[in-house]
Coordinates of C-alpha atoms and ligand atoms in Angstrom, one line a residue:
X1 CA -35.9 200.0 -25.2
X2 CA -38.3 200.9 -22.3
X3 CA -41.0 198.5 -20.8
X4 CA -43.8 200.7 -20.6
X5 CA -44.2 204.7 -21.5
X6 CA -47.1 206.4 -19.7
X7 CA -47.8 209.4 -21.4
X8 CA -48.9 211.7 -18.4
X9 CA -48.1 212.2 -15.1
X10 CA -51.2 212.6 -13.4
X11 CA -52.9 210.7 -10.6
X12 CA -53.5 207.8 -12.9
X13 CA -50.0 207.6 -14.6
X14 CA -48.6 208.1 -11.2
X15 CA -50.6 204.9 -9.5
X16 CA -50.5 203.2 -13.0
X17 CA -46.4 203.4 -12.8
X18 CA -45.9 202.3 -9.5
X19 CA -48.5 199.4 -10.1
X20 CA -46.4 198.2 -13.0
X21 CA -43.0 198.8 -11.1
X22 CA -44.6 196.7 -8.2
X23 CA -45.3 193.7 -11.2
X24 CA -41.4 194.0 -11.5
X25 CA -41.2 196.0 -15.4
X26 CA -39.5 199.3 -15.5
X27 CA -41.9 202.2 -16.6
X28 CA -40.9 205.7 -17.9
X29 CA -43.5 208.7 -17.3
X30 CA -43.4 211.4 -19.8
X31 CA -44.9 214.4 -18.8
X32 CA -45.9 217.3 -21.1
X33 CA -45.5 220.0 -17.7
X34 CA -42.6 221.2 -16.3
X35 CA -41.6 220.1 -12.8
X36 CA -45.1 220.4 -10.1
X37 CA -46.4 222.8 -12.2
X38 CA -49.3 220.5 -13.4
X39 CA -50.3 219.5 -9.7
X40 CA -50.9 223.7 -9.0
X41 CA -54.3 224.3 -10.4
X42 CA -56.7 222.4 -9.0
X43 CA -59.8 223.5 -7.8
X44 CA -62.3 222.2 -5.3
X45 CA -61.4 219.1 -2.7
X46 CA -61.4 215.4 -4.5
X47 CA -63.5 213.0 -2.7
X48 CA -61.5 209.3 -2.7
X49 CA -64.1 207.1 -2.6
X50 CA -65.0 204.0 -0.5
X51 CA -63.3 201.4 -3.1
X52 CA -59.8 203.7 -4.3
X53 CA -59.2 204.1 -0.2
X54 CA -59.7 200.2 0.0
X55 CA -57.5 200.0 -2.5
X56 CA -54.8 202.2 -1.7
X57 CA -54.8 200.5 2.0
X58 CA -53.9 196.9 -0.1
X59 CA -50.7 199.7 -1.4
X60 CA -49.8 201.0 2.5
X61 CA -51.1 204.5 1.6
X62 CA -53.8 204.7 4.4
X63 CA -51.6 206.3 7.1
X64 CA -50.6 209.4 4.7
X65 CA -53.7 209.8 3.4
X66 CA -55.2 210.2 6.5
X67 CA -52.5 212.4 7.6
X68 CA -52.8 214.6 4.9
X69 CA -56.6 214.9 5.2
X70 CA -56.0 216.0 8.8
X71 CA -53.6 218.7 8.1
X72 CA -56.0 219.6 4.9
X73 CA -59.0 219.9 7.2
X74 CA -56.9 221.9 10.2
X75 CA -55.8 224.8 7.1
X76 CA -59.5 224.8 6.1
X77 CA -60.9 225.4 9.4
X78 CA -58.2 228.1 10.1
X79 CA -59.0 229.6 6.7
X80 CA -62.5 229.2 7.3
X81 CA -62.4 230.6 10.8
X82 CA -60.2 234.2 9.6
X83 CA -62.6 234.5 6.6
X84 CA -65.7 233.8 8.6
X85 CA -66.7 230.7 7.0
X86 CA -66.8 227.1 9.1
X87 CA -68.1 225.2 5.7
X88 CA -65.6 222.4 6.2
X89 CA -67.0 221.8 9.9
X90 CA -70.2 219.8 9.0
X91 CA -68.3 218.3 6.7
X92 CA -65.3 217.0 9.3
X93 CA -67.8 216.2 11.5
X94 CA -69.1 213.5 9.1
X95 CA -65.4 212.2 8.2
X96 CA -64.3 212.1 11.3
X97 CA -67.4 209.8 12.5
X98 CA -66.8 207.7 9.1
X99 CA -70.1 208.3 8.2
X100 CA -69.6 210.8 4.7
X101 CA -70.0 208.3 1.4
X102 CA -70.4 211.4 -1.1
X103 CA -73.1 212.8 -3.2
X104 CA -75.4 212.1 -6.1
X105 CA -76.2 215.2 -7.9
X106 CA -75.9 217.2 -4.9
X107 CA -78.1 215.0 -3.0
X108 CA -75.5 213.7 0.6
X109 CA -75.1 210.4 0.5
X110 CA -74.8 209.7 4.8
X111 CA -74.9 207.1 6.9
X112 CA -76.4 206.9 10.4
X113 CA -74.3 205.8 13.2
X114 CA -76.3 202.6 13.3
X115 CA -75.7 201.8 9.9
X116 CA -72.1 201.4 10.4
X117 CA -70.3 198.3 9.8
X118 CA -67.2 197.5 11.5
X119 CA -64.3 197.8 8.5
X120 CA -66.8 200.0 6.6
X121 CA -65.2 201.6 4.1
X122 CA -65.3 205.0 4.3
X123 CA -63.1 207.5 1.9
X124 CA -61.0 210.7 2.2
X125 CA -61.3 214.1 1.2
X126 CA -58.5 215.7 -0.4
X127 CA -57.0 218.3 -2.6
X128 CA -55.8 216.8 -6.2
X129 CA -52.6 218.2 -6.0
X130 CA -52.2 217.0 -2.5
X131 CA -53.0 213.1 -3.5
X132 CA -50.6 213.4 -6.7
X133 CA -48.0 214.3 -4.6
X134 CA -48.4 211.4 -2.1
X135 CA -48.4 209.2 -5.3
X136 CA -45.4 210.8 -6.7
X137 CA -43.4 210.2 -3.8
X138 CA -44.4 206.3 -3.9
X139 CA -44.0 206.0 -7.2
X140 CA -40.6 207.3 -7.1
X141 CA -39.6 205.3 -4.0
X142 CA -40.2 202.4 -6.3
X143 CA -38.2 203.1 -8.4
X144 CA -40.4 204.7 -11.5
X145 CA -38.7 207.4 -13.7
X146 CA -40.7 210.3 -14.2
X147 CA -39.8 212.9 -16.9
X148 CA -41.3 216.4 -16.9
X149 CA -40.6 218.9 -20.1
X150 CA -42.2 215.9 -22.4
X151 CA -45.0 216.4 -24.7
X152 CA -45.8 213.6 -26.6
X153 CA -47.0 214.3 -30.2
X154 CA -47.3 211.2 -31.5
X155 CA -47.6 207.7 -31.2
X156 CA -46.3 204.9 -34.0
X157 CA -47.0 201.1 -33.5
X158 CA -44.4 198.9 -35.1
X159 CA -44.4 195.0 -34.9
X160 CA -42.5 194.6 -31.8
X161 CA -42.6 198.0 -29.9
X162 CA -44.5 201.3 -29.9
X163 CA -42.9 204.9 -30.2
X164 CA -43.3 208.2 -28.6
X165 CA -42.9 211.1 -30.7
X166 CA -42.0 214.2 -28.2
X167 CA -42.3 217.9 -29.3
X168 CA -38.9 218.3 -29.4
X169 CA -38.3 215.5 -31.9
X170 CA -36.4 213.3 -29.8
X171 CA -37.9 209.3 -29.7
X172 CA -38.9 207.1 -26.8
X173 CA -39.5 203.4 -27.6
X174 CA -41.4 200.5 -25.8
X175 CA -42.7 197.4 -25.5
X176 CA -46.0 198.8 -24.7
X177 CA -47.7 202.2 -24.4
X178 CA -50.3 203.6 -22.0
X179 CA -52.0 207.1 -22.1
X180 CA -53.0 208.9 -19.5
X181 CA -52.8 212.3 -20.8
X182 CA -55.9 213.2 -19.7
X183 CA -59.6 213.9 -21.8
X184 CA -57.9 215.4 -24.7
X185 CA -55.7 212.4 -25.1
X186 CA -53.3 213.0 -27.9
X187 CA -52.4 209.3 -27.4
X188 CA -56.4 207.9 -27.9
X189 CA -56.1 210.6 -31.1
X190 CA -53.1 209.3 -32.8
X191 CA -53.9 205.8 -32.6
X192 CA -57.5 206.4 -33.9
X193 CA -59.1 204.8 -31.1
X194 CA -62.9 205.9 -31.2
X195 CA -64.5 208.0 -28.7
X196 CA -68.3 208.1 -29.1
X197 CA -70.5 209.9 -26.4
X198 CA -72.7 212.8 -25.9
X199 CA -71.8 216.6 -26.4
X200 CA -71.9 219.1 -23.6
X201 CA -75.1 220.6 -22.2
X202 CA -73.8 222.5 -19.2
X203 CA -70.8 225.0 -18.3
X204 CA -69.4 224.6 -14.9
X205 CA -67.0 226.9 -13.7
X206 CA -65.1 227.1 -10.7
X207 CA -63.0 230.2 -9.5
X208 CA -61.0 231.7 -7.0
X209 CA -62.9 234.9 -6.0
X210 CA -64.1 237.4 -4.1
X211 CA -67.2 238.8 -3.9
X212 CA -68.4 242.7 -2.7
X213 CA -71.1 241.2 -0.8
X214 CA -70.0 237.2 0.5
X215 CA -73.5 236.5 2.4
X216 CA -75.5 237.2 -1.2
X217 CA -75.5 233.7 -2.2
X218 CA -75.8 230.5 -0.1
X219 CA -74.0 227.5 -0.6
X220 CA -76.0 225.2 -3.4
X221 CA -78.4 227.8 -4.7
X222 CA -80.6 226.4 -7.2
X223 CA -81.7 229.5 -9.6
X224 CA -83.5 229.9 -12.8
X225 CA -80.7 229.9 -14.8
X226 CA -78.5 226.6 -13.0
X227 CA -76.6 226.9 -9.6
X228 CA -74.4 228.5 -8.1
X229 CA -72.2 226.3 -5.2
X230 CA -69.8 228.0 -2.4
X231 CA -67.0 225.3 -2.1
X232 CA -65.6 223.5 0.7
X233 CA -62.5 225.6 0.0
X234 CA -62.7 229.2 1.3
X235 CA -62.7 231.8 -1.4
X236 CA -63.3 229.4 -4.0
X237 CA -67.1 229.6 -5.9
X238 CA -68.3 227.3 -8.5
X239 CA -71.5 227.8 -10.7
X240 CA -73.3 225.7 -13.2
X241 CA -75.5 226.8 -16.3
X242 CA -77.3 225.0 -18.9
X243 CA -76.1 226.6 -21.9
X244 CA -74.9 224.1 -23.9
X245 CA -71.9 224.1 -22.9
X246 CA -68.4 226.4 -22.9
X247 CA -67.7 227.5 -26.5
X248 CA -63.8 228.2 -25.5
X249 CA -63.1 226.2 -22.2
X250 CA -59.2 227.8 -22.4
X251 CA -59.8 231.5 -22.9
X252 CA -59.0 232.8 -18.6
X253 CA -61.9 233.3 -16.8
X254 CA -62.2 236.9 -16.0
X255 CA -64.6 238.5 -13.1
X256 CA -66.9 239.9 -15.6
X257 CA -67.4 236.2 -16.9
X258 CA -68.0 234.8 -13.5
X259 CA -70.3 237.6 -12.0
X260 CA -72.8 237.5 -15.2
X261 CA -72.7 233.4 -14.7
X262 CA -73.6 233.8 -10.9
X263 CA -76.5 236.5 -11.6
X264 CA -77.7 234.3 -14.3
X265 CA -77.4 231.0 -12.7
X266 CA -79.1 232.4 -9.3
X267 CA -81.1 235.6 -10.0
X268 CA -79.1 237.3 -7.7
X269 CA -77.3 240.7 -8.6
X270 CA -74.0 240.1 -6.9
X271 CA -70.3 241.7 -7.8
X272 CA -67.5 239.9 -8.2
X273 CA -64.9 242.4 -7.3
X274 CA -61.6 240.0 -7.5
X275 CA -60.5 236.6 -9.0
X276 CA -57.6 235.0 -8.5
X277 CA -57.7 232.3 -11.3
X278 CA -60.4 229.9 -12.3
X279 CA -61.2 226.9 -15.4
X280 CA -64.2 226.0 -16.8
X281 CA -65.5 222.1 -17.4
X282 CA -68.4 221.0 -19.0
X283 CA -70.2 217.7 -19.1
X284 CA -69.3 216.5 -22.3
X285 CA -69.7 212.1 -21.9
X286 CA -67.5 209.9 -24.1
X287 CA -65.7 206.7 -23.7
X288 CA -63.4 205.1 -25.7
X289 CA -64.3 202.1 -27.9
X290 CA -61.8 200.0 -26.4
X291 CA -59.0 200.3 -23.7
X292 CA -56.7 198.7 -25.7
X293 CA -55.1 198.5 -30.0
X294 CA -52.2 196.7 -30.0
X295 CA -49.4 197.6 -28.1
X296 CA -51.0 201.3 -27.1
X297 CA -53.5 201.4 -23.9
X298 CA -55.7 204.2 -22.4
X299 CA -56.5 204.5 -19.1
X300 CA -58.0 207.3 -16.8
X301 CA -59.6 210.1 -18.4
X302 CA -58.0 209.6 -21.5
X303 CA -60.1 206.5 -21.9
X304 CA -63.4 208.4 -20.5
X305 CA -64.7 211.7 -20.3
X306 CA -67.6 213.1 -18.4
X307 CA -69.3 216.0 -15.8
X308 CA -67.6 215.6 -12.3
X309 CA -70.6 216.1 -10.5
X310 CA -71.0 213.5 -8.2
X311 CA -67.0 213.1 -7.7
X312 CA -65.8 210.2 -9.7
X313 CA -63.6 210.4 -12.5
X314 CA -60.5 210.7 -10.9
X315 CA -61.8 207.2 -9.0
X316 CA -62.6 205.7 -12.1
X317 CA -59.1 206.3 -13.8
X318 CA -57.2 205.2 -10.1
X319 CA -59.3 202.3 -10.6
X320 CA -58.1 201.3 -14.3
X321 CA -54.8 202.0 -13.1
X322 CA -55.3 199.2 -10.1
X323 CA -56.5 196.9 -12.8
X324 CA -54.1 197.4 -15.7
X325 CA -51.1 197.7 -13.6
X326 CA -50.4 194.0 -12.4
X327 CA -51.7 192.4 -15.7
X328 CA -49.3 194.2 -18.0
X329 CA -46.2 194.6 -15.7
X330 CA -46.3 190.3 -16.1
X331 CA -47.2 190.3 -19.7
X332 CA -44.4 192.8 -20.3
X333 CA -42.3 190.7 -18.2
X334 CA -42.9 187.5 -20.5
X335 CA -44.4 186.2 -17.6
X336 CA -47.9 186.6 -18.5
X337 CA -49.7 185.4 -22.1
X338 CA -51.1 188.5 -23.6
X339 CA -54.5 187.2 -23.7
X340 CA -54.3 188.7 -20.4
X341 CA -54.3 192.2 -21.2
X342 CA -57.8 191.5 -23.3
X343 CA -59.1 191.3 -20.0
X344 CA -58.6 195.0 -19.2
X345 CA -60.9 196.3 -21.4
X346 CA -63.5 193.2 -20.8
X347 CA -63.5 194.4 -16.6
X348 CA -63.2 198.4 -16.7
X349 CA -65.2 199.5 -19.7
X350 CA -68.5 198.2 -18.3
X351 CA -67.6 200.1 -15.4
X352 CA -67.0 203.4 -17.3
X353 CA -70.1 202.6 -18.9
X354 CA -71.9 202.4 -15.8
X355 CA -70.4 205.6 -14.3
X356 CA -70.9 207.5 -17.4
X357 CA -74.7 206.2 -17.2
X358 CA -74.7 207.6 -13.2
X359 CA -73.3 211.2 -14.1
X360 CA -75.4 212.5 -17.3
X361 CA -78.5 211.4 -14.3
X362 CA -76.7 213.9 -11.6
X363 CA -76.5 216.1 -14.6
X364 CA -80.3 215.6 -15.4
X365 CA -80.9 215.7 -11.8
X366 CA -79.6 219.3 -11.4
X367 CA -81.5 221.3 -14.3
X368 CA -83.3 224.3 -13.2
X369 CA -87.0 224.2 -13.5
X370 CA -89.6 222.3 -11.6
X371 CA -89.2 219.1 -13.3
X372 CA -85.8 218.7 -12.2
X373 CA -86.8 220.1 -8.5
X374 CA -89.5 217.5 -8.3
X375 CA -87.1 214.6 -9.5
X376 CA -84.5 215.8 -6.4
X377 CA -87.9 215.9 -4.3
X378 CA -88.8 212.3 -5.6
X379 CA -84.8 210.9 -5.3
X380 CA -84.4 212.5 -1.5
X381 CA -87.5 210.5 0.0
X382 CA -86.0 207.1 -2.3
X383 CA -82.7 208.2 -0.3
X384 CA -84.9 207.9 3.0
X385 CA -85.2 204.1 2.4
X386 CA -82.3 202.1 3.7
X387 CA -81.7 199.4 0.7
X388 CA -82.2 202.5 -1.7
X389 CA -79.6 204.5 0.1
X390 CA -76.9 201.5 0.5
X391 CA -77.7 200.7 -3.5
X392 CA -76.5 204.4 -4.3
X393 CA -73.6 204.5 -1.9
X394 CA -72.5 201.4 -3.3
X395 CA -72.7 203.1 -6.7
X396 CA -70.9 206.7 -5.8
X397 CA -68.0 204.8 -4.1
X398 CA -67.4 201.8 -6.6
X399 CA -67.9 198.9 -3.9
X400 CA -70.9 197.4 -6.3
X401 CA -67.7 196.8 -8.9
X402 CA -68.1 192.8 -9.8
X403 CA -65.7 191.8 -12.2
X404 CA -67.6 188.0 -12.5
X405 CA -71.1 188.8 -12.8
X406 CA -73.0 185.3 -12.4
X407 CA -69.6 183.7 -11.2
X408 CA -70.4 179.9 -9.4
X409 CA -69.1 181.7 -6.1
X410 CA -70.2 184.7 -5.3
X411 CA -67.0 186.0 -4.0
X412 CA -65.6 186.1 -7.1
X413 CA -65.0 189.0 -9.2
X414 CA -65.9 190.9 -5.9
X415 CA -63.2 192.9 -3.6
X416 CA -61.8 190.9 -1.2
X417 CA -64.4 190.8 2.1
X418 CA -61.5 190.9 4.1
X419 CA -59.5 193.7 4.8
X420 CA -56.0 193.0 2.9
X421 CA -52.6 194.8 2.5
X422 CA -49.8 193.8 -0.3
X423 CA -47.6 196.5 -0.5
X424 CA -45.0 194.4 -2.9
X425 CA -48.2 194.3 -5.0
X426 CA -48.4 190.1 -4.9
X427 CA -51.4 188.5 -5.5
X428 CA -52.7 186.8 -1.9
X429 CA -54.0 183.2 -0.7
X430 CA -56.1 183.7 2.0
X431 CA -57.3 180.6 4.6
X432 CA -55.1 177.9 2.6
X433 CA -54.8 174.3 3.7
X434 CA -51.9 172.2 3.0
X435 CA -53.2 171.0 -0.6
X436 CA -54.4 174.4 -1.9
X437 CA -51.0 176.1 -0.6
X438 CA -49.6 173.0 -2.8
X439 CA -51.6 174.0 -5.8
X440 CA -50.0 177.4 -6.1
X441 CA -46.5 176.2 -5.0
X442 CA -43.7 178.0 -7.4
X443 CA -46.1 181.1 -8.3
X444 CA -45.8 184.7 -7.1
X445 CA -48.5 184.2 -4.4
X446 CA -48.4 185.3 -0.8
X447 CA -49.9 183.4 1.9
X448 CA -52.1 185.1 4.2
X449 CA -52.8 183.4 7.8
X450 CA -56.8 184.1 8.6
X451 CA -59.7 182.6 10.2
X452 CA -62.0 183.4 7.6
X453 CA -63.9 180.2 6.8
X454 CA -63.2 180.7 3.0
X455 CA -59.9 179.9 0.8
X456 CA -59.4 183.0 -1.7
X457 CA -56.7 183.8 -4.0
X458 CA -57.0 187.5 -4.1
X459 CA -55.5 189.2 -7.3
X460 CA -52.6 191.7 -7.0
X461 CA -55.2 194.5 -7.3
X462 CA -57.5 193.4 -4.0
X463 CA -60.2 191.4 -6.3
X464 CA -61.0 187.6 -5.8
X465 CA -59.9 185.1 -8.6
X466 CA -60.7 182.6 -7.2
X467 CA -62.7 181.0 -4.0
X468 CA -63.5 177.9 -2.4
X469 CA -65.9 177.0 0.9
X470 CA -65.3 172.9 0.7
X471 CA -61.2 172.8 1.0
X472 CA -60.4 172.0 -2.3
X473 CA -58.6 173.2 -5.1
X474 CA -60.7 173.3 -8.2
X475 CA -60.4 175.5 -10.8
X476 CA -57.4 177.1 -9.3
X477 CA -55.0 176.0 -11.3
X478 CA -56.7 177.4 -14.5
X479 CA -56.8 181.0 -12.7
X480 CA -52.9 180.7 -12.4
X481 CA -52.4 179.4 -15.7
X482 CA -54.3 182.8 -17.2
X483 CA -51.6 184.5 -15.1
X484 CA -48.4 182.8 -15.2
X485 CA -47.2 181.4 -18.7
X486 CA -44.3 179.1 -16.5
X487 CA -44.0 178.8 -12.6
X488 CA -41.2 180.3 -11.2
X489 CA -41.4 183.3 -13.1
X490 CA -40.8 184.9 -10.4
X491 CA -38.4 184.4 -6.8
X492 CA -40.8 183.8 -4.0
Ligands
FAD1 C1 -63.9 220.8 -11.1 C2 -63.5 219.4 -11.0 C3 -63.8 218.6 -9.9 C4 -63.6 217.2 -9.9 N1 -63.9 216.5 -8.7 C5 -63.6 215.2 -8.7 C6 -63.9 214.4 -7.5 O1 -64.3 214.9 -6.5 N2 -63.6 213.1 -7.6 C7 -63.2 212.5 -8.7 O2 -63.0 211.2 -8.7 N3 -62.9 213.2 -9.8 C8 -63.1 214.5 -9.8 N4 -62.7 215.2 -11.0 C9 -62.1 214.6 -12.1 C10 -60.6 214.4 -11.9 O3 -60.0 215.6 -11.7 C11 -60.0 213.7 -13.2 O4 -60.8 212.6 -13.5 C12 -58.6 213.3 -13.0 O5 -57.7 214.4 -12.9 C13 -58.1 212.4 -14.2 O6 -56.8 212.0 -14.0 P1 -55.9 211.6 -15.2 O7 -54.5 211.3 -14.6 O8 -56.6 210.6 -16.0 O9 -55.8 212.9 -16.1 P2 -55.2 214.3 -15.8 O10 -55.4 214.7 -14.4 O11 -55.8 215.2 -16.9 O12 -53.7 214.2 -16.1 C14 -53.2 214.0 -17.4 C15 -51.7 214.4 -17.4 O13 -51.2 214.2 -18.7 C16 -50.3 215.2 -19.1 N5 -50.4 215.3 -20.6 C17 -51.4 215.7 -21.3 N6 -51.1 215.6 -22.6 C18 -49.8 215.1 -22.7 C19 -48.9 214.9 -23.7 N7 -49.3 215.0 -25.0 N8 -47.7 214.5 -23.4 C20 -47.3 214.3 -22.1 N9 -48.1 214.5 -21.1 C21 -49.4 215.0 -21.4 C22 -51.0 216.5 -18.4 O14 -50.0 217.5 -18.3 C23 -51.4 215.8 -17.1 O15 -50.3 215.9 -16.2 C24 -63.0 216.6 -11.0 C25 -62.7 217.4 -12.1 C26 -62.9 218.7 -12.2 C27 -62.6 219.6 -13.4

């Protein structure tokens, strides 16, 4: 029998099953596409916001990120250059200085060089394929097994495992079972787990195109019928209409489709005379009543749904993935009460909540008509104040995340304020003198050597558990307990 089965190999199964190989189990993947073929359509660049980039430095991954963001930029520029487009260069120009932290609803979220903090956190700016790869390759380094060719139809809990019905009729069986099969779950489905929210409004779609006349629409057009965008990506165009939504979001987008959507969306009579490919989305907004029925879990978009304006699904899942990982690779270990896993749903779905709560506003905040121009009006002068700004940068990049709202310490339940790195995925003791290093004796805890005037024990996925300013070692031995059914679960 397996540990874990992730249904899905997407970003979050990807990080989810490396997380869990890191916490010593031994997951399988199951992946309904065959070989890359799920990683080549993507459209648009992903923005990795201020918090996933923290946490995949604690994982080693800044180095190759960055690279791959270089090289990213360099095609774009040379793309952009031959097609006589330099989009991406505003945008470099703003990475490069660290200063980018995203949008809301369209509205750039910047910082001025004097706002800059020293360790600020700033993200990356990728394609999705290019990101799955990267975590594909460190997945499988760990040692994670990854199957492609494997839909999963259904999902059966029994007492002591959970299985995987594939299309083919063969069986998989676990311990536990996690989807991340994406917003149309067939895992949340078959286990009945709830999935209230709001139906879609809007219809965004985003092709690869050409049109007879390029210089006919600008880059963000707001029109009378919704807006019309010129990606990032040379050759690709997006638009957005309020039309309550897609009726067939499969059916191929064809030029005809895109070309009325553009003259609607910005009044302008333009020709689409070629298109490559192209999907549509909508903002549809639902969440999962809870992360977690027994021994099947949900994580990723599979647990939430919503518009991707603003950039911040594909953070939000990375992040449930950081979270779930470590807590049930040691309860599926028998190192770990269960109790522990209750604890996932407790921490992300407030988040979701929250981020769900932020994107039906971007949504609102990018209607045609003058109400919704005065409310960008109104926002971009609230943007001009500095507390305003950090509030809503704080927001589009996760770093306001607090896992231990009204905790005694205020560290707690916070990311770690230092900059970290665990690779081997161990939880960290940060600043320890002899007793506390004593306390934790015999548990799977690194020791970090700092100056910084606090002792932290820093979870495996970057937030503090526990802190302490006077030297001593209360309540620490409770955190551990919640984490570690016997010491020595695990060689030091
Ligand atoms: C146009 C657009 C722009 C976006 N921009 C951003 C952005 O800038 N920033 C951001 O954070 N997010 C963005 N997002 C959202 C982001 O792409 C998603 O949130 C992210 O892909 C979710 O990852 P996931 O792994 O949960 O699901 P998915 O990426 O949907 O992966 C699910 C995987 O499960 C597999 N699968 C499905 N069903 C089964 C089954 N039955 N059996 C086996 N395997 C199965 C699928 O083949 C797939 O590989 C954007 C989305 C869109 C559409």
């Amino acid at each position: 029998m397996n540990d874990v089965i992730i249904v899905g190999g997407g970003p979050v199964g990807l990080l989810l099953a490396g997380e869990l190989r890191l916490a010593g189990a031994d997951p399988l993947v199951l992946e309904a596409a065959a070989g890359a073929a799920r990683r080549n359509r993507s459209f648009g660049l992903r923005g990795i916001n201020g918090r996933t980039s923290q946490s995949l430095r604690l994982r080693g991954l800044t180095e190759v990120l960055r690279e791959a963001q270089r090289e990213m930029f360099d095609a774009l520029a040379v793309k952009g250059a031959a097609d006589g487009t330099d989009v991406a260069r505003g945008l470099l120009h703003l990475m490069k200085g660290n200063r980018a932290r995203g949008h809301f609803g369209g509205l750039p979220l910047v910082e001025e060089e004097s706002e800059l903090r020293p360790g600020a956190a700033g993200g990356f700016i990728l394609k999705q394929p290019v990101l799955e790869q990267i975590l594909a390759d460190w997945a499988t380094g760990l040692g994670v097994r990854i199957l492609t060719n494997r839909e999963v139809v259904d999902v059966v809990q029994e007492d002591s495992a959970v299985r995987a019905v594939l299309a083919d009729g063969r069986v998989e069986r676990a311990a536990y079972l996690v989807g991340c099969d994406g917003g149309r779950s067939v895992v949340r489905k078959r286990s009945g787990i709830a999935f209230p929210g709001t139906d879609a409004t809007m219809t965004g779609r985003v092709a690869s195109a050409e049109l007879a006349d390029p210089g006919a629409v600008r880059s963000s057009m707001h029109g009378p019928g919704g807006l019309v965008n010129l990606s990032l990506v040379p050759g690709e165009i997006s638009t957005i209409e309020f039309d309550g939504g897609p009726d067939d979001r499969d059916a191929p987008l064809t030029a005809a489709e895109l070309q009325g959507s553009i003259r609607r969306a910005s009044g302008v009579d333009v020709t689409v005379t070629r298109l490559d490919d192209g999907i549509r989305y909508s903002d549809n907004t639902r969440q999962a009543a809870t992360y977690r029925q027994g021994r099947v879990l949900l994580a990723g978009d599979a647990a939430h749904v919503h518009s991707p304006i603003g950039g911040q699904g594909l953070n939000l899942g990375l992040q449930d993935a950081m979270n779930l990982g470590w807590k049930l690779g040691l309860v599926v270990r028998g190192s770990a009460p269960e109790s522990l896993l209750d604890t996932y749903t407790a921490e992300r779905h407030p988040v979701g909540e929250r981020v769900l709560r932020n994107t039906r506003a971007q949504v609102a905040l990018m209607r045609p008509g003058p109400q919704s121009a005065a409310l960008r009006e109104v926002l971009a002068e609230t943007l001009e104040i500095p507390a305003a700004k950090r509030h809503f940068i704080a927001m589009a990049n996760g770093i306001d995340v607090d896992y231990a709202p009204g905790s005694e310490h205020p560290l707690v339940g916070r990311f770690s304020p230092i900059p970290v790195t665990s690779e081997n995925g161990r939880a960290l003791l940060v600043a320890p003198s002899d007793e506390i290093r004593a306390a934790v004796n015999g548990h799977a805890v690194q020791v970090v050597e700092s100056d910084f005037e606090q002792a932290l024990l820093v979870r495996p996925d970057g937030y503090v558990a526990w802190a302490a300013s006077d030297g001593g070692t209360a309540g620490l031995r409770e955190v551990l307990d919640g984490w570690y059914k016997a010491k020595r679960s695990f060689k030091m």
